[in-house]
Short mmCIF file of C-alpha atoms in Angstrom, two decimals:
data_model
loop_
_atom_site.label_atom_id
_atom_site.label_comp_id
_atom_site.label_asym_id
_atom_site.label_seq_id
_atom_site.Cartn_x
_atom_site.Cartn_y
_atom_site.Cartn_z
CA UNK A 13 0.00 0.00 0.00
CA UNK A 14 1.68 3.40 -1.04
CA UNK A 15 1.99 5.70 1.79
CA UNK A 16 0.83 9.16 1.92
CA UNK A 17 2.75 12.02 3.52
CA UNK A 18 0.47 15.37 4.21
CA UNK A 19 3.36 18.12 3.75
CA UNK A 20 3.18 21.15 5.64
CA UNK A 21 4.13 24.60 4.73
CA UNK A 22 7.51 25.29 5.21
CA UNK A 23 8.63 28.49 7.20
CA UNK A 24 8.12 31.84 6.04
CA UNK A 25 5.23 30.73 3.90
CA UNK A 26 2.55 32.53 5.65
CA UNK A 27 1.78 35.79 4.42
CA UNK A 28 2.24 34.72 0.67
CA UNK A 29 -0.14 35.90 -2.10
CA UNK A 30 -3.56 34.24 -2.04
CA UNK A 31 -2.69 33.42 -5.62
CA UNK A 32 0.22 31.26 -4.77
CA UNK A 33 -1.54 29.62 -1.88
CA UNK A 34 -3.95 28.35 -4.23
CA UNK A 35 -1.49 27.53 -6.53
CA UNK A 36 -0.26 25.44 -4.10
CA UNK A 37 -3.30 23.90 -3.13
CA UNK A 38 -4.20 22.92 -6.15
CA UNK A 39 -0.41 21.28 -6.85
CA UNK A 40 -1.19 19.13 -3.34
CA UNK A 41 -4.35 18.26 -5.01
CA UNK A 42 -2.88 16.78 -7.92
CA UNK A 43 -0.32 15.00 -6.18
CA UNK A 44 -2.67 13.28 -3.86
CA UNK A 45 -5.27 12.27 -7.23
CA UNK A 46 -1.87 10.89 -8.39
CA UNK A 47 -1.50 8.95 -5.15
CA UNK A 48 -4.88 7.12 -5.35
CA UNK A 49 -4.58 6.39 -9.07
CA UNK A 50 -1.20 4.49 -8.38
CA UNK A 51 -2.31 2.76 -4.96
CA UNK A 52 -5.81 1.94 -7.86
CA UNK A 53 -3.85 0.59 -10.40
CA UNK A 54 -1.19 -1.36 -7.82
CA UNK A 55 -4.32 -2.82 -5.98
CA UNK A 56 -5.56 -4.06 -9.48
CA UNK A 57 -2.24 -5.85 -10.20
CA UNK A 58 -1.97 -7.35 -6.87
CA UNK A 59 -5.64 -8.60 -7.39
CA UNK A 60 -4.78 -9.85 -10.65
CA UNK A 61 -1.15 -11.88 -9.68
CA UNK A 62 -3.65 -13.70 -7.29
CA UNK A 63 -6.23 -14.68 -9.53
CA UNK A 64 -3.08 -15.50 -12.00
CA UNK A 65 -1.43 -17.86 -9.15
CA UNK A 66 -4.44 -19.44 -7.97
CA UNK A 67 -5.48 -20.52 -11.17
CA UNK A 68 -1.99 -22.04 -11.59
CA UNK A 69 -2.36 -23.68 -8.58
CA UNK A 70 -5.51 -25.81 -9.70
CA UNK A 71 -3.85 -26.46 -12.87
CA UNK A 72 -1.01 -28.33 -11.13
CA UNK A 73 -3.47 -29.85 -8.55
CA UNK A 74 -5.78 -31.02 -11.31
CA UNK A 75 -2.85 -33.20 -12.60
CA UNK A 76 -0.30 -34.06 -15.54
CA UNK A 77 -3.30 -34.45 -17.73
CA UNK A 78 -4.89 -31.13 -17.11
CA UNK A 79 -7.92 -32.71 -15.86
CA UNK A 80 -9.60 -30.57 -13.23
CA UNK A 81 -9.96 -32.42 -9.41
CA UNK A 82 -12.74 -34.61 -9.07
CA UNK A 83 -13.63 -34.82 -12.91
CA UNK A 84 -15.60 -37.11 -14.38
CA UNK A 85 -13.48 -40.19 -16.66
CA UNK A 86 -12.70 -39.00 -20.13
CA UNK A 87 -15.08 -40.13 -22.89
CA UNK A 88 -14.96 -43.71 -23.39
CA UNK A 89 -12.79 -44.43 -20.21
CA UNK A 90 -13.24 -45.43 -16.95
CA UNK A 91 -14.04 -43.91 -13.28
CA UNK A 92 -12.14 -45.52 -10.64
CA UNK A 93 -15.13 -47.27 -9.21
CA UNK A 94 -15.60 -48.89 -12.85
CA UNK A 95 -11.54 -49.65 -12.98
CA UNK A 96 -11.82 -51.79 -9.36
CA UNK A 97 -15.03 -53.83 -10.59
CA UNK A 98 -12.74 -54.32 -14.14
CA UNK A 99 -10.30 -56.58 -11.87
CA UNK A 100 -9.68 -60.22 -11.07
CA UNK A 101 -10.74 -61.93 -7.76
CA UNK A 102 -9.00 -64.72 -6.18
CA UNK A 103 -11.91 -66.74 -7.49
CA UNK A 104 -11.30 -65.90 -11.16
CA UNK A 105 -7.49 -67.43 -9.93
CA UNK A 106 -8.10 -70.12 -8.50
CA UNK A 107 -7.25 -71.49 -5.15
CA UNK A 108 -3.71 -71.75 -5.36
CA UNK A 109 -3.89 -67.56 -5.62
CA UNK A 110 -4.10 -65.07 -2.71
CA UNK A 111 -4.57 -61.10 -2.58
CA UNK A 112 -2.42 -59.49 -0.79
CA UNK A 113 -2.02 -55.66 0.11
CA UNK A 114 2.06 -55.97 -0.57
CA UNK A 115 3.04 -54.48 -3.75
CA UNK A 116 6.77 -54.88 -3.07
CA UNK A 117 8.77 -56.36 -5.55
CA UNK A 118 9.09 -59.75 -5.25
CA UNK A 119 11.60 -60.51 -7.19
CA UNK A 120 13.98 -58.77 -5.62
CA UNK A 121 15.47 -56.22 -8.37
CA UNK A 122 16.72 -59.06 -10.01
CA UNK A 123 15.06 -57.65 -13.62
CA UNK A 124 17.12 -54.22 -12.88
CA UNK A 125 19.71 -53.65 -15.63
CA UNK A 126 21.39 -51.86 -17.87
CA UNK A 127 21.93 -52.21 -21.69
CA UNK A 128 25.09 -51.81 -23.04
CA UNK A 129 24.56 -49.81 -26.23
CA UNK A 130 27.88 -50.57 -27.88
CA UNK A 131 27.11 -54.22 -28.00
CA UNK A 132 24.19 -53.69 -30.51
CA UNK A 133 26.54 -52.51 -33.02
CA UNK A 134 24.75 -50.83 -36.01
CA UNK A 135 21.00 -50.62 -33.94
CA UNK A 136 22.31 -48.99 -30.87
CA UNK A 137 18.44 -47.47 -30.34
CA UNK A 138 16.95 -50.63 -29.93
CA UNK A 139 19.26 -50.66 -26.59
CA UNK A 140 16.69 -48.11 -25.03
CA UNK A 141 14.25 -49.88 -25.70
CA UNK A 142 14.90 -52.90 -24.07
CA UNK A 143 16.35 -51.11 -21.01
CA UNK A 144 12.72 -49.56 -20.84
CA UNK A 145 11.33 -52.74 -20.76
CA UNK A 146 13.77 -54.24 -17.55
CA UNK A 147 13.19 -50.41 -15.72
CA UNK A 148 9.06 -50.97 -15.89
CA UNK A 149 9.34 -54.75 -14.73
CA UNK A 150 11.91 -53.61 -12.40
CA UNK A 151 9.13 -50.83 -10.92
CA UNK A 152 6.48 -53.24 -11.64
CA UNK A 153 4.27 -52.14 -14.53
CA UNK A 154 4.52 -52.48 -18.09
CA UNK A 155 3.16 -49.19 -19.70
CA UNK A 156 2.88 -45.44 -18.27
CA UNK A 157 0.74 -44.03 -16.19
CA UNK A 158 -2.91 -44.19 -16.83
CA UNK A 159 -4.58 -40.81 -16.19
CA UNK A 160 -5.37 -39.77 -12.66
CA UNK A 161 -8.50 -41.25 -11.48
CA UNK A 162 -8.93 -43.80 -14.09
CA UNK A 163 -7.13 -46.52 -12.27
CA UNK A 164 -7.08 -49.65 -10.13
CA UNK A 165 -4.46 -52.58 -9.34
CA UNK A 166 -4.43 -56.30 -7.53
CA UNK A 167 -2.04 -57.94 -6.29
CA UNK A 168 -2.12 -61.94 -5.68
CA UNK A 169 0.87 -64.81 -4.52
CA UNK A 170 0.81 -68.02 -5.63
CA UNK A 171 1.65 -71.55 -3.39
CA UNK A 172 4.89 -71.60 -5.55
CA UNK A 173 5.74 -68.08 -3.89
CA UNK A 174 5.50 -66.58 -8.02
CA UNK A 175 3.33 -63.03 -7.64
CA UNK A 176 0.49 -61.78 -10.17
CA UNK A 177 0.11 -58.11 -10.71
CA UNK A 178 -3.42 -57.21 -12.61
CA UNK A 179 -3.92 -53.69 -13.07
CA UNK A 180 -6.12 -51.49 -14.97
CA UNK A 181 -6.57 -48.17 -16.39
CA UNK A 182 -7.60 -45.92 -19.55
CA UNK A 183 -4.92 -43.70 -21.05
CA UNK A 184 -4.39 -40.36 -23.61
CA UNK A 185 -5.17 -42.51 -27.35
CA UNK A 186 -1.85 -41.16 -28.30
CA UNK A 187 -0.54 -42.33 -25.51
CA UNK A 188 -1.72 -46.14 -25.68
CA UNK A 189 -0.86 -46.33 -29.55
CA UNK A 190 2.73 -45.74 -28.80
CA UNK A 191 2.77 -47.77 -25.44
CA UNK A 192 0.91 -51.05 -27.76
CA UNK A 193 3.53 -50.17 -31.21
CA UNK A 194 6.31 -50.28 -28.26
CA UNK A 195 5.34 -53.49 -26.75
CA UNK A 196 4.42 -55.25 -30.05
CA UNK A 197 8.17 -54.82 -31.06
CA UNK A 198 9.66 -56.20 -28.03
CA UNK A 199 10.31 -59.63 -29.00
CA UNK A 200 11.64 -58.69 -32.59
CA UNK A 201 13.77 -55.93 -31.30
CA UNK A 202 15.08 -57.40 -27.99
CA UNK A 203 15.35 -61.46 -28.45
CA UNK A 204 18.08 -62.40 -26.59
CA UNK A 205 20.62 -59.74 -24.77
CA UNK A 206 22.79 -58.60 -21.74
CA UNK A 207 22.18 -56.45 -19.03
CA UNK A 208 24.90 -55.91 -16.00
CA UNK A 209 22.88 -55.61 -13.12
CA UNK A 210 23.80 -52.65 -10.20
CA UNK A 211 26.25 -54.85 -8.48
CA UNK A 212 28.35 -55.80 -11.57
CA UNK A 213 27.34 -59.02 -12.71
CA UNK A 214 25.62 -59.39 -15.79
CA UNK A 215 22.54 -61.99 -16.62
CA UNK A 216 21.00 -62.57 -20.40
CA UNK A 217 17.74 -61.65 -20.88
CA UNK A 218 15.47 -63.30 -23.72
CA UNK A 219 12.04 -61.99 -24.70
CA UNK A 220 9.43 -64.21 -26.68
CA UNK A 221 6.23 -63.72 -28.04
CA UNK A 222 3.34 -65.33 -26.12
CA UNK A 223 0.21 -66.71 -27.43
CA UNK A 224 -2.75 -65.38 -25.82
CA UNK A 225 -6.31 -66.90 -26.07
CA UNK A 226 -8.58 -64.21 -28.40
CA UNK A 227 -11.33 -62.52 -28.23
CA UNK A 228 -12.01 -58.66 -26.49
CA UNK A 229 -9.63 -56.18 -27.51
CA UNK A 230 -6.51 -56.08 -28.72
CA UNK A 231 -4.36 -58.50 -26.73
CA UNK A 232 -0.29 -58.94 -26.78
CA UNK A 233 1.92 -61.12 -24.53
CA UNK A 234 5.63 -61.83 -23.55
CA UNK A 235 8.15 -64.54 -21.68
CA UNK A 236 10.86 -62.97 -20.18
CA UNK A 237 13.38 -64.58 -18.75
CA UNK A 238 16.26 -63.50 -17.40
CA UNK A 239 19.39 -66.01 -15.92
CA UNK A 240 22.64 -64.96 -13.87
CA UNK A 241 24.57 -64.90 -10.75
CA UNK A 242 24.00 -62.88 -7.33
CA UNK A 243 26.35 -62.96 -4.51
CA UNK A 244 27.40 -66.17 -6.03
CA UNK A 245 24.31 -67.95 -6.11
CA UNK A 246 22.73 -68.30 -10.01
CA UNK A 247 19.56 -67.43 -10.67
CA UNK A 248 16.24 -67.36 -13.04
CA UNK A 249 13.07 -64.84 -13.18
CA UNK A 250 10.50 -65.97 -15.61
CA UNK A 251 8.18 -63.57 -15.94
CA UNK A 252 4.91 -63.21 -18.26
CA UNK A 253 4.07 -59.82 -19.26
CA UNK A 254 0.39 -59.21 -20.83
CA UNK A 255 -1.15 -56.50 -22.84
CA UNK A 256 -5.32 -55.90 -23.49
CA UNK A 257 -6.38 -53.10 -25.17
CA UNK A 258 -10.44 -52.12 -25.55
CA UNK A 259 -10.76 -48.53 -26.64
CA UNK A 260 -8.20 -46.55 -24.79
CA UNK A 261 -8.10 -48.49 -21.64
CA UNK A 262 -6.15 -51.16 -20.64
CA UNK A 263 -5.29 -54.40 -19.16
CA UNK A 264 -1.86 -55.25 -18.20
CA UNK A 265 -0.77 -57.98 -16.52
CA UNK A 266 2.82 -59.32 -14.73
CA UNK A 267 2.84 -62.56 -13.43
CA UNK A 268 5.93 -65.14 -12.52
CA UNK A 269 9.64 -64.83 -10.31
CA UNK A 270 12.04 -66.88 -9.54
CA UNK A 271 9.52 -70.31 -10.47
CA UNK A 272 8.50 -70.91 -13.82
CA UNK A 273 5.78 -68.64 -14.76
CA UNK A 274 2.45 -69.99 -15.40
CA UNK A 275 1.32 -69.30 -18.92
CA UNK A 276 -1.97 -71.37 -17.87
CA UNK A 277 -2.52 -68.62 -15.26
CA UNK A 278 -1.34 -65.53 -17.69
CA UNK A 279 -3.54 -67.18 -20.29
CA UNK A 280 -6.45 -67.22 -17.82
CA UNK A 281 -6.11 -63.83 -16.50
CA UNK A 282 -6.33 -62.43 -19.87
CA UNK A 283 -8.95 -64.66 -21.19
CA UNK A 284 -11.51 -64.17 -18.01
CA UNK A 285 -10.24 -60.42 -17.21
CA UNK A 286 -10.64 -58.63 -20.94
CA UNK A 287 -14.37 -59.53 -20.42
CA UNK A 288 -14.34 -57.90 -17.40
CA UNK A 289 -12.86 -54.55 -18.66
CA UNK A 290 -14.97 -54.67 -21.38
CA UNK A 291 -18.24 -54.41 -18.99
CA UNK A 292 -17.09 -52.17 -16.89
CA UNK A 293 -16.09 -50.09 -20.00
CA UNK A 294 -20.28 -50.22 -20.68
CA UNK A 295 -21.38 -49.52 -17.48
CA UNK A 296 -22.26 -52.74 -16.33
CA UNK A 297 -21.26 -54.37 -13.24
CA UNK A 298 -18.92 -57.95 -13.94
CA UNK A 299 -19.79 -60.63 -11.95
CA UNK A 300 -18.06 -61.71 -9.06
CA UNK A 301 -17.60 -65.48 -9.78
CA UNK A 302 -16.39 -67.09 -13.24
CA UNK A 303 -19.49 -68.91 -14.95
CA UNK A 304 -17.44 -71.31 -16.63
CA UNK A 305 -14.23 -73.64 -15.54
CA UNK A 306 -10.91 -72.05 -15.04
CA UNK A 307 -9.26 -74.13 -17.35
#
């Protein structure tokens, strides 16, 4: 707020003309009209700056996507209430399968590597691509993130002490074209290769195509396998990977460690779970048991 200072006449003033009094007066006059215009005008940019910054602020709080807090799912996608009824139950598993609350990594970081561009001689890009792919295993997902409030996730363990990650979630359709083109090349572009792990050693990776049972959507699937040596001991993650697309949501699906991964089970989460997605998806409600065998 601009300060005003009332000046007073300074000695030896009294007795002046009446015409240079009001001179005077009228200068003061001016000065002060010049006074409220500025404190005006500041008042209006301070007022302004806030609107400014608190429109920034619910930008950022509304998310990456620019999707204001507490919005509705985007056309075609889902609501979070719709993604959680989208997702396998331990009875769509079977009994050998548990949920659990733990999301921790299971394998422990054993898919966590890094690719040695030089080794891929004349197609040193395809090197970043299959590092992507052992960074998202390694954090436990296989695409991006979906957008906020579109999501849901379940985690079940299996007898054999293997882990099952089912999550779902609708996505930007730019962004789920180039997540599917980047999985679909996977097996082509990675096959077999070497990562060196953080503490040195180095294991060999292979990636195979998968054959998944069809029907809804647009479904994709990977082996992985990865064999080496930690503090001396060797070891081998298999690990099936899945992909179902229906619109521009998404299945995805992780399942395996250090046992042989089941592609029975992988087959059967896509197979019973794309279904599932694809009610949800039309506002229906899936139903909580399997109406046919598991098999």
């Amino acid at each position: 707020m601009t300060k005003t200072t009332i000046a007073h006449p300074p000695a030896g003033a009294i007795g002046r003309s009446p015409g240079s009094g009001a001179r005077r007066a009228r200068r003061v006059f001016r000065r002060r009209l010049g006074y409220i215009a500025a404190f005006a005008v500041g008042t209006s940019l301070f007022a302004a700056a806030c609107a400014g910054a608190g429109q920034e602020r619910q930008g950022v709080e509304s998310g990456r996507e620019g999707r204001p807090a507490g919005a509705a799912a985007p056309a075609g996608g889902l609501t979070s209430r719709q993604a959680r009824h989208a997702l396998l139950t331990e009875a769509y598993l079977g009994s050998g399968w548990t949920e659990v609350t733990d999301s921790a990594d299971r394998r422990d970081g054993l898919l966590r590597g890094t690719v040695d561009a030089r080794e891929w001689l004349t197609h040193e890009g395809d090197a970043a691509v299959c590092r992507r792919l052992l960074d998202r295993l390694g954090d436990g997902r296989i695409i991006g993130a979906p957008l906020p409030g579109t999501q849901a996730a379940a985690v079940f363990d299996a007898d054999d002490g293997n882990r099952l990650r089912y999550a779902v979630g609708t996505y930007s359709p730019e962004r789920l074209r180039s997540e599917r083109r980047w999985f679909g090349t996977l097996a082509e572009t990675c096959g077999v290769f070497a990562a060196t792990r953080p503490d040195g050693s180095t294991e060999d990776v292979r990636v195979t195509s998968l054959p998944v049972p069809e029907g809804d959507g647009v479904r994709q699937a990977l082996s992985v396998v990865a064999k080496g040596t930690t503090e001396g001991m060797p070891f081998t993650v298999s690990v099936d990977v899945a992909l179902v697309t229906s619109g521009n949501s998404a299945v995805t699906v992780i399942n395996g460690g250090l046992a042989d991964a089941s592609h029975v089970t992988t087959e059967l989460a896509v197979r019973l779970g794309a279904p599932r997605l694809t009610t949800a998806l039309a506002g229906g409600t899936p139903p909580a048991q399997p109406t046919g065998p598991l098999d």
